[in-house]
Short mmCIF file of C-alpha atoms in Angstrom, two decimals:
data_model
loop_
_atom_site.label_atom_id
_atom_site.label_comp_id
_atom_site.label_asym_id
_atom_site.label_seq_id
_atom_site.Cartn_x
_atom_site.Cartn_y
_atom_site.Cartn_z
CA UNK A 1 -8.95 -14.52 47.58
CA UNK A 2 -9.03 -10.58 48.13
CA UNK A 3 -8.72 -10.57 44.41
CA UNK A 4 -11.38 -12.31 43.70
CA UNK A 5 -13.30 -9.88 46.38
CA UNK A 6 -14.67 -12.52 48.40
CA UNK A 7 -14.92 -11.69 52.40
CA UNK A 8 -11.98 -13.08 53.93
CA UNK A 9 -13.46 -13.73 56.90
CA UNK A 10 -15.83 -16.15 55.77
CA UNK A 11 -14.76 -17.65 52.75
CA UNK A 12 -13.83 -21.40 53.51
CA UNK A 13 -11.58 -22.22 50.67
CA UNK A 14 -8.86 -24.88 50.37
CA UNK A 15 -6.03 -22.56 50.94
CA UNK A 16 -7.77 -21.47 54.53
CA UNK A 17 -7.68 -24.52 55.58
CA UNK A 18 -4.47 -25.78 54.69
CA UNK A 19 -3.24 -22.29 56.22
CA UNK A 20 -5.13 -23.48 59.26
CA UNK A 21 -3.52 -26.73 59.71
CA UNK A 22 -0.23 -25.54 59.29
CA UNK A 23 -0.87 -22.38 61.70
CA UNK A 24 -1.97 -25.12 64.04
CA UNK A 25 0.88 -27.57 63.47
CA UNK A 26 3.10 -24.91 64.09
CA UNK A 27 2.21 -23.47 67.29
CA UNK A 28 1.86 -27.36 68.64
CA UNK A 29 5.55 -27.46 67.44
CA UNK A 30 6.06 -24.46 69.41
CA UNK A 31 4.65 -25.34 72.95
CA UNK A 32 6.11 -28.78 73.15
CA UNK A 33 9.53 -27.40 71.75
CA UNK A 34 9.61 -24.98 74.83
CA UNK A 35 8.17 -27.20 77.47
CA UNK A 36 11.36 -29.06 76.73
CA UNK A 37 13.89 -26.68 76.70
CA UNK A 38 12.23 -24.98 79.49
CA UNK A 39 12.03 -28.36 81.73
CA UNK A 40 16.06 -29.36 80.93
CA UNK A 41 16.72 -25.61 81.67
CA UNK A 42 14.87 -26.77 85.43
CA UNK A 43 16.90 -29.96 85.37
CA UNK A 44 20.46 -27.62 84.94
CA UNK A 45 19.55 -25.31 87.56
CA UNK A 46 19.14 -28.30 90.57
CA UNK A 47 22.14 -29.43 89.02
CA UNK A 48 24.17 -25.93 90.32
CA UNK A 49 22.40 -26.70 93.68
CA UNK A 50 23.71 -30.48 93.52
CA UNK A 51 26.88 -30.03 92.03
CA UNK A 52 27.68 -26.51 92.69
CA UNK A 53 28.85 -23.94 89.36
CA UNK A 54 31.46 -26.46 88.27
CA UNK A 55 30.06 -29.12 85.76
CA UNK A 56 31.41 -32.72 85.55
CA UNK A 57 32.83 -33.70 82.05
CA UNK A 58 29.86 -36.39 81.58
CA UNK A 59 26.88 -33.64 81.90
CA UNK A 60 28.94 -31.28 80.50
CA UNK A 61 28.83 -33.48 77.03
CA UNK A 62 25.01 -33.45 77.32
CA UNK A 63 24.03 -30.35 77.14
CA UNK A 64 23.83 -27.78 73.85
CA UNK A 65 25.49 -24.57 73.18
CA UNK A 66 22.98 -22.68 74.80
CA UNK A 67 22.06 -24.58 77.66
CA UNK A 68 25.91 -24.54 78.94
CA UNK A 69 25.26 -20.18 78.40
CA UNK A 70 22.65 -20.71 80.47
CA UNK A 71 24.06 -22.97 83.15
CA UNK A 72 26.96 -20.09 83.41
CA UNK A 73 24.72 -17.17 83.49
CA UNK A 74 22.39 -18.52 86.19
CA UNK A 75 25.92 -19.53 87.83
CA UNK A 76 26.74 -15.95 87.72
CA UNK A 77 23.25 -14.41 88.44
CA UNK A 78 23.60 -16.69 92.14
CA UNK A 79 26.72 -15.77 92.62
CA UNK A 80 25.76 -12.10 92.03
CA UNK A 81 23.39 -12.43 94.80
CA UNK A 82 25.39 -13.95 97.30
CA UNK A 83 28.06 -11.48 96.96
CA UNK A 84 25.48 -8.13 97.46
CA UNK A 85 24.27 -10.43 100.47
CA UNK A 86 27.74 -11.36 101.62
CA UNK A 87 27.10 -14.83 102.59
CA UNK A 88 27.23 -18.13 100.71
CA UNK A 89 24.30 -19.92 100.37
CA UNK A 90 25.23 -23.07 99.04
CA UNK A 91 27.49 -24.76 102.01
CA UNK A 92 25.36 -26.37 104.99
CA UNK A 93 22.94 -28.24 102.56
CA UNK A 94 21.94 -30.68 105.18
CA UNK A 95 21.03 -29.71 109.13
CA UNK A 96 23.82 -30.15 111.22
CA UNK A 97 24.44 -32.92 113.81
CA UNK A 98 28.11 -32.38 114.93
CA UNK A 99 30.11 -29.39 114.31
CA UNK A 100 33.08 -31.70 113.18
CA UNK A 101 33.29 -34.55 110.92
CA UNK A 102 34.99 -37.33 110.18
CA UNK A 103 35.77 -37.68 106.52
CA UNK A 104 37.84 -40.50 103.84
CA UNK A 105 39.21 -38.83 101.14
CA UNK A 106 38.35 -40.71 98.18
CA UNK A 107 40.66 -39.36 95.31
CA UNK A 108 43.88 -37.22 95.57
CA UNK A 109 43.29 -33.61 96.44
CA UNK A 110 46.86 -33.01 97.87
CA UNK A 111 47.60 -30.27 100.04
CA UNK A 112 45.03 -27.72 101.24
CA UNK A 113 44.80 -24.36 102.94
CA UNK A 114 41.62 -23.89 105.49
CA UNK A 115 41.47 -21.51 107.98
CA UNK A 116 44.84 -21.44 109.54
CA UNK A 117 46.05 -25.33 108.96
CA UNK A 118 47.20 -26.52 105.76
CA UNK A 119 46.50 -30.36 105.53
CA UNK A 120 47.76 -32.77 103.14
CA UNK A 121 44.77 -34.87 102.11
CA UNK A 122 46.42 -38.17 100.73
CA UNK A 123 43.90 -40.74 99.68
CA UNK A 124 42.50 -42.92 101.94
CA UNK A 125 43.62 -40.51 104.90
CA UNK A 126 40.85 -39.63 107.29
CA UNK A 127 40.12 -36.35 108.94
CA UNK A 128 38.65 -34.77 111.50
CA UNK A 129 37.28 -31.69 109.54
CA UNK A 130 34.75 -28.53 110.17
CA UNK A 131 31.64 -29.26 108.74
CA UNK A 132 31.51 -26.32 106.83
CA UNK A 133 34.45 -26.98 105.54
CA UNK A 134 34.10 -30.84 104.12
CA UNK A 135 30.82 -30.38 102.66
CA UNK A 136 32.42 -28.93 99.25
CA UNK A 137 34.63 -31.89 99.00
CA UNK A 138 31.51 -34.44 99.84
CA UNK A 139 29.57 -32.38 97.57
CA UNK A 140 31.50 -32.99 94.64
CA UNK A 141 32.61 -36.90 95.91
CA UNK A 142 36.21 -36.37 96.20
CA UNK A 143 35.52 -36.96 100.55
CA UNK A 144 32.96 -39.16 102.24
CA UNK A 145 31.73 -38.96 105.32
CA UNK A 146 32.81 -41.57 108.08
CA UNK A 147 29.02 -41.98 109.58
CA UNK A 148 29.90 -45.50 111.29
CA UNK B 1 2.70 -24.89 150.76
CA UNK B 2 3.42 -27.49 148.13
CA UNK B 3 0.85 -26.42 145.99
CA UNK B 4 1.91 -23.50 146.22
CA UNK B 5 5.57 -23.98 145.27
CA UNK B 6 3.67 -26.17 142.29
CA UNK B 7 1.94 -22.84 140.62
CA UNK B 8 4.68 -20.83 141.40
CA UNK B 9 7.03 -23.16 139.36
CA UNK B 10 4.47 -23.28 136.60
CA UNK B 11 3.86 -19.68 136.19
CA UNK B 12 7.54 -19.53 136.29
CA UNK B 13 7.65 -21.92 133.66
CA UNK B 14 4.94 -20.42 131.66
CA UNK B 15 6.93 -16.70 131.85
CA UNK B 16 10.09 -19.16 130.64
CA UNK B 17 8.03 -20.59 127.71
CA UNK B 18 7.01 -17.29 126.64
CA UNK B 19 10.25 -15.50 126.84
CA UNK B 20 11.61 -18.60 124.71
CA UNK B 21 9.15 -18.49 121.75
CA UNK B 22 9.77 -14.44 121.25
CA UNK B 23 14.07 -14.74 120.67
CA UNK B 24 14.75 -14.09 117.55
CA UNK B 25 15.75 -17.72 117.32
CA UNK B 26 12.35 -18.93 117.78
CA UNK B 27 10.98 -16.75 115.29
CA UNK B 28 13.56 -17.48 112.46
CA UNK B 29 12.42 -21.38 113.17
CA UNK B 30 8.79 -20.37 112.61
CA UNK B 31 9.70 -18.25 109.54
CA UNK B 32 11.79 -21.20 107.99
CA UNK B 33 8.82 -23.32 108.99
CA UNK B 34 6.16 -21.36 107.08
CA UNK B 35 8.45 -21.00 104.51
CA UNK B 36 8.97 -24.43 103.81
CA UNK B 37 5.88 -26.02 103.80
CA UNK B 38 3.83 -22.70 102.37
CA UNK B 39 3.80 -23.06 98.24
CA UNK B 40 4.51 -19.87 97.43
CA UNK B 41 7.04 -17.09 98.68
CA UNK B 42 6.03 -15.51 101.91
CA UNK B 43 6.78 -11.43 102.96
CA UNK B 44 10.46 -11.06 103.77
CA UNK B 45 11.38 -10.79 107.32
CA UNK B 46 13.90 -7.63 106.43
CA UNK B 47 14.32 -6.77 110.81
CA UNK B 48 13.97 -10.41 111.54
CA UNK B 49 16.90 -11.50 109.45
CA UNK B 50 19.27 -8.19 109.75
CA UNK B 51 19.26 -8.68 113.77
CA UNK B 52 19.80 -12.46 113.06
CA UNK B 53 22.96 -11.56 110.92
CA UNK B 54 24.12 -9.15 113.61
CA UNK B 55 23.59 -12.33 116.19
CA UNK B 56 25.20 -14.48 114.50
CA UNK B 57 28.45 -12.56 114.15
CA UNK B 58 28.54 -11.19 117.73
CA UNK B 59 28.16 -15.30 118.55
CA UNK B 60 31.19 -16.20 116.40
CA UNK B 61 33.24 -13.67 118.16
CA UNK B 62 32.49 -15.05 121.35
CA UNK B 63 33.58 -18.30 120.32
CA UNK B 64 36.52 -17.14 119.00
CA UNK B 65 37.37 -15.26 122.54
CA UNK B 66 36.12 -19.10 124.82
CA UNK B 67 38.58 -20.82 122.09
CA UNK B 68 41.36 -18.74 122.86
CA UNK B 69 40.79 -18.86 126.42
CA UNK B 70 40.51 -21.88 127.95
CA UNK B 71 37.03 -22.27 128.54
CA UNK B 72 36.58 -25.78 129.12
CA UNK B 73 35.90 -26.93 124.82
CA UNK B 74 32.66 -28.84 126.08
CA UNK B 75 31.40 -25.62 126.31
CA UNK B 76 33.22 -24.18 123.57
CA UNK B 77 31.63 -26.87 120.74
CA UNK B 78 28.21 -26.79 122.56
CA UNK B 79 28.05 -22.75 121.72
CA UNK B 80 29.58 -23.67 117.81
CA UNK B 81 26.65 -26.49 117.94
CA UNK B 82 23.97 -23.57 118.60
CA UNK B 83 25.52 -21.46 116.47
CA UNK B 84 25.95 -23.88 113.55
CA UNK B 85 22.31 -24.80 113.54
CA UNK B 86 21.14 -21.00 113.70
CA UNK B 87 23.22 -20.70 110.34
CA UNK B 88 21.64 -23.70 108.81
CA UNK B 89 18.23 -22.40 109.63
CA UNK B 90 19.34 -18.77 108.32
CA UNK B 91 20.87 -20.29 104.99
CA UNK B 92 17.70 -22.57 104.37
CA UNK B 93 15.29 -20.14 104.93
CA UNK B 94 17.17 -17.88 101.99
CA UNK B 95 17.46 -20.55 99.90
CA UNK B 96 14.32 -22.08 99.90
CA UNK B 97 13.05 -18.69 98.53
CA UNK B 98 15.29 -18.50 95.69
CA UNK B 99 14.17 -21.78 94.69
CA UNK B 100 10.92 -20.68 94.92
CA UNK B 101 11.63 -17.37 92.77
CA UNK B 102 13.63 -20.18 90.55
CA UNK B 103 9.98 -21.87 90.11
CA UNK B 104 8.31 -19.02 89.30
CA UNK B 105 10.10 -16.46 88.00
CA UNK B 106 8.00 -15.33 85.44
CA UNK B 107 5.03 -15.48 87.46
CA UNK B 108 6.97 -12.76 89.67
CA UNK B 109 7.94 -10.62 87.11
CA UNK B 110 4.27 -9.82 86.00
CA UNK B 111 2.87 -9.95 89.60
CA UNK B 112 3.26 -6.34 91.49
CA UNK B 113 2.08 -8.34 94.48
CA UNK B 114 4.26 -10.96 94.57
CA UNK B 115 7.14 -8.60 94.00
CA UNK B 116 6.67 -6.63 97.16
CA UNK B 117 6.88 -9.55 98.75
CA UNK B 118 10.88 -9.95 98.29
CA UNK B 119 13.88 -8.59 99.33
CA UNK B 120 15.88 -5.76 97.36
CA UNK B 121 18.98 -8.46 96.38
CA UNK B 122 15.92 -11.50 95.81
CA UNK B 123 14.37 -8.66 93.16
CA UNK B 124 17.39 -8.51 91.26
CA UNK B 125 18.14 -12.32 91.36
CA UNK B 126 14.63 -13.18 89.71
CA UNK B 127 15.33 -9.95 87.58
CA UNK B 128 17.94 -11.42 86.51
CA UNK B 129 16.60 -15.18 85.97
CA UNK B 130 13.43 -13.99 83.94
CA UNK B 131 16.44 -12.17 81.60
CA UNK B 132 17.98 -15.27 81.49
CA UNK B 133 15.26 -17.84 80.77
CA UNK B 134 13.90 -15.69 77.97
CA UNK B 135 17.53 -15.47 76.35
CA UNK B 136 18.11 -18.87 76.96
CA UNK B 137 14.17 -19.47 75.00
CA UNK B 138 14.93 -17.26 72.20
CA UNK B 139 18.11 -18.86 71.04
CA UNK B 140 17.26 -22.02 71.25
CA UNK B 141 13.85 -22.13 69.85
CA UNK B 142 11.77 -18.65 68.88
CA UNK B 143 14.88 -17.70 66.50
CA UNK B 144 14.42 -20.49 64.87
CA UNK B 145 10.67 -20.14 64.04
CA UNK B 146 8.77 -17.74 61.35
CA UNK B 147 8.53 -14.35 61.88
CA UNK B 148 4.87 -14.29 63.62
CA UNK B 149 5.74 -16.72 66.27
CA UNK B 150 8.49 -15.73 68.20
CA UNK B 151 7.00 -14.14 71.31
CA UNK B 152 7.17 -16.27 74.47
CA UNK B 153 4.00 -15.09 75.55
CA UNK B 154 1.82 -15.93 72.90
CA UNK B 155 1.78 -18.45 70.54
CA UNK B 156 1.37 -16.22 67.91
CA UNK B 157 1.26 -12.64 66.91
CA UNK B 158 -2.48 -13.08 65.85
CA UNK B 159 -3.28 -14.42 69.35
CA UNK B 160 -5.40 -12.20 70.88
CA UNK B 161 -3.81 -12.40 74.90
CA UNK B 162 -0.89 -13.66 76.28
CA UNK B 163 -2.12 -17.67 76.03
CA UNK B 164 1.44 -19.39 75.69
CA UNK B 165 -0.18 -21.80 78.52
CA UNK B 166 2.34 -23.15 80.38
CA UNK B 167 1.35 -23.82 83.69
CA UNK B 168 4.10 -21.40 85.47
CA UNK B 169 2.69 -18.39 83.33
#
């Protein structure tokens, strides 16, 4: 076309509007590709608030390449935080109604050191356990809470 | 003589009330409160939540000392009750803003405003999640697309503003 000397600007020719389309095509492409990574890369981070900065085998298999980076890095980037604030942010999810529990532990954990007690957590042994302390266990569904 | 005794107990009351709603308890409830039903991040409470943090460690010492004492443990869990739900409220409150910053982290980064409205740490956490997200963007999609189209901010390079439109821009 700028051989031919015609104004680029206005010359409607085949080629500009096959250029158009694909221009268009393309950037469509581009916004719905990103609104989906960008709303999975949402899902993953409720998951570190749900699950906590361990992934289960069965999400693990879902995700790409990238998105498990990205799961570890935002994993890192909270932890990074809660280290220059010195507290952990991610026990004491729900308010609290007693300051001990009673728990069933659902699959073997074995023996565990808390505070100054180490317990042997057998399955199908109940507890009496510091809140605090239980909620990682309920979290990830090796305890459950005796509400009853 | 009764009446009297009446508005003296209710001025006595009202002196109770107001010494009640200005402990630093009281105002970490209302700042959780805002906080959680307010859409986007409030001002950090930087005094508010360094005397809360002081609190709440002289309060576990104490509990420590009843435990060890033989304070009668009625009164021993009661204090670990208070305490425990002063932490929860302290914990929320934190993390409901970094799940705001989560929402709208690039939103922050461009905002001045918004910025000054966080903490020092809660600046380098959505520092750090912009980073992330646009990493996380570029690999798995702009790297992959022709040369004039890989900015996250606009669709292309011929664009003339930043009109990527995505409703958290």
């Amino acid at each position: 076309m700028q051989e031919e000397g015609l104004d680029v600007q206005t010359t409607r020719s085949a080629d500009h509007y096959g250029a158009l389309i694909h221009h268009l095509s393309l950037v469509r492409n581009k916004r719905c590709l990103m609104a989906y990574v960008y709303n999975r890369a949402e899902t993953i981070r409720s998951l570190i608030w749900k699950v906590g900065p361990v992934l289960p085998q069965e999400i693990q298999e879902k995700l790409s390449h990238t998105e498990e980076d990205y799961f570890k890095k935002h994993a890192g980037t909270l932890q990074s935080y809660m280290s220059r604030l010195d507290l952990d942010v991610t026990v004491d999810m729900v308010p609290p109604k007693d300051p001990y529990i009673q728990v069933r532990v659902l699959d073997d954990i074995g023996v565990v050191l808390s505070d100054d007690k180490t317990t042997n957590f057998a399955r199908h042994s109940m507890h009496f356990l510091k809140r605090t302390d239980a909620e990682q266990f309920i979290s990830r569904g090796l305890m459950e809470e005796l509400t009853g | 003589m009764a009446s009297e005794a009446g508005e003296g107990s209710t001025a006595g009351m009202d002196d109770y009330e107001t010494l009640i709603s200005t402990t630093d308890v009281e105002l970490l409830k209302k700042a959780w409160r805002n906080e959680k039903a307010a859409p986007e991040i409030l001002r950090f409470e930087t005094s508010l939540i360094q005397r809360i943090r002081g609190q709440i460690q002289l309060m576990e010492e104490n509990i420590e000392e009843f435990a060890g004492s033989g304070i009668d443990p009625l009164t021993v869990s009661l204090y670990q009750m208070d305490l425990d739900r002063t932490q929860y409220l302290f914990r929320s409150y934190l993390r409901i803003r970094l799940q705001k910053i989560e929402k709208y982290m690039f939103h922050i980064s461009k905002n001045p405003e918004v910025q000054s409205r966080l903490s020092e740490q809660e600046k380098g956490f959505a520092r750090r999640c912009a980073d992330d997200m646009e990493r996380h963007l570029e690999e798995s999609v702009l790297s992959k697309l022709p040369d004039n189209y890989q900015d996250t901010v606009k669709q292309s390079i011929i664009s003339e503003e930043s009109d990527m439109r995505f409703s958290w821009f």
